Coordinates of C-alpha atoms in Angstrom, one line a residue:
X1 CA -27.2 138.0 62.9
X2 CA -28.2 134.6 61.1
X3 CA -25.4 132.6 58.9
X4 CA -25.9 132.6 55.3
X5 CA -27.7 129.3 54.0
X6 CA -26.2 127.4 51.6
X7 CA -28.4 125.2 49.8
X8 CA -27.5 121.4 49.4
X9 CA -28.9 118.0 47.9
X10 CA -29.2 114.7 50.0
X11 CA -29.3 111.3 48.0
X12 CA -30.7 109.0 50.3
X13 CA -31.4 104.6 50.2
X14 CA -34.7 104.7 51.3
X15 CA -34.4 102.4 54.3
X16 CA -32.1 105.4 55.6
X17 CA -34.1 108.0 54.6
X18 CA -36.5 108.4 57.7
X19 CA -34.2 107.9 60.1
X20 CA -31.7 110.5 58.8
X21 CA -34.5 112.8 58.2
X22 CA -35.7 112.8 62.0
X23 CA -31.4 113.5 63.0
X24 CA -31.3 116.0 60.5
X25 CA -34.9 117.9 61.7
X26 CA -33.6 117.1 65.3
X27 CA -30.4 118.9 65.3
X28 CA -32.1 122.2 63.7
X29 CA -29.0 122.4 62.0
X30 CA -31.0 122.9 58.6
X31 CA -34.0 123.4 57.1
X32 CA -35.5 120.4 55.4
X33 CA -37.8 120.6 52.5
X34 CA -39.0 117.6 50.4
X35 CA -38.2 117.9 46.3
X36 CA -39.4 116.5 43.3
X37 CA -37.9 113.4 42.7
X38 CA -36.8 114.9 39.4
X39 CA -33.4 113.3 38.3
X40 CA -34.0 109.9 38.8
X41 CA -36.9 107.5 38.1
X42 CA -38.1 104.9 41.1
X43 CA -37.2 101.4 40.6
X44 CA -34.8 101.9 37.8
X45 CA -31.3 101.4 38.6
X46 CA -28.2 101.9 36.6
X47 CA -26.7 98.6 35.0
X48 CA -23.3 99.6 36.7
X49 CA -25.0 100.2 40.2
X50 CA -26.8 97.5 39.9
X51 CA -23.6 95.2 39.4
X52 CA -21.6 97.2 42.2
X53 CA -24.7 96.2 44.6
X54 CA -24.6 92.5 43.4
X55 CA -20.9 92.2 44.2
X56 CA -21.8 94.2 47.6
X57 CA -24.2 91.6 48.8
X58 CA -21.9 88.8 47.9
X59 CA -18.9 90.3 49.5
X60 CA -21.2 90.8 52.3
X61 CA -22.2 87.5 52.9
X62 CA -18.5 86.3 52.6
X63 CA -17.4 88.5 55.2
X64 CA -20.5 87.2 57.4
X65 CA -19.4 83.6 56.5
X66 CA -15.7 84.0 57.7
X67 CA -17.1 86.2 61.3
X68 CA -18.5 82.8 61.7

């Protein structure tokens, strides 16, 4: 007898998306369907995330800096 499905939502960066896709498809762990990109507009990113990203990319290239 199948498991019951639950249904869930994915939030994806795009430069992660295709690759986590093909693992997910892979593993036939779940069925994949693509949505509507209904909650969020493209290219429009909250002021806050936007700010959090900016101090990610510094702290990034900090950490890359002192690696040497």
């Amino acid at each position: 007898m199948p498991s019951q499905m639950s249904k869930i939502s994915i939030l994806l960066h795009k430069k992660d998306s295709e690759h986590i896709i093909k693992k997910l498809h892979e593993s036939g762990l779940m069925e994949i369907t693509k949505v509507k990109n209904e909650f969020f507009e493209e290219g429009k990113m909250n002021p806050l995330v936007e700010k959090c990203a900016h101090y990610e990319l510094r702290l990034a290239r900090i950490i890359d800096i002192l690696k040497g």
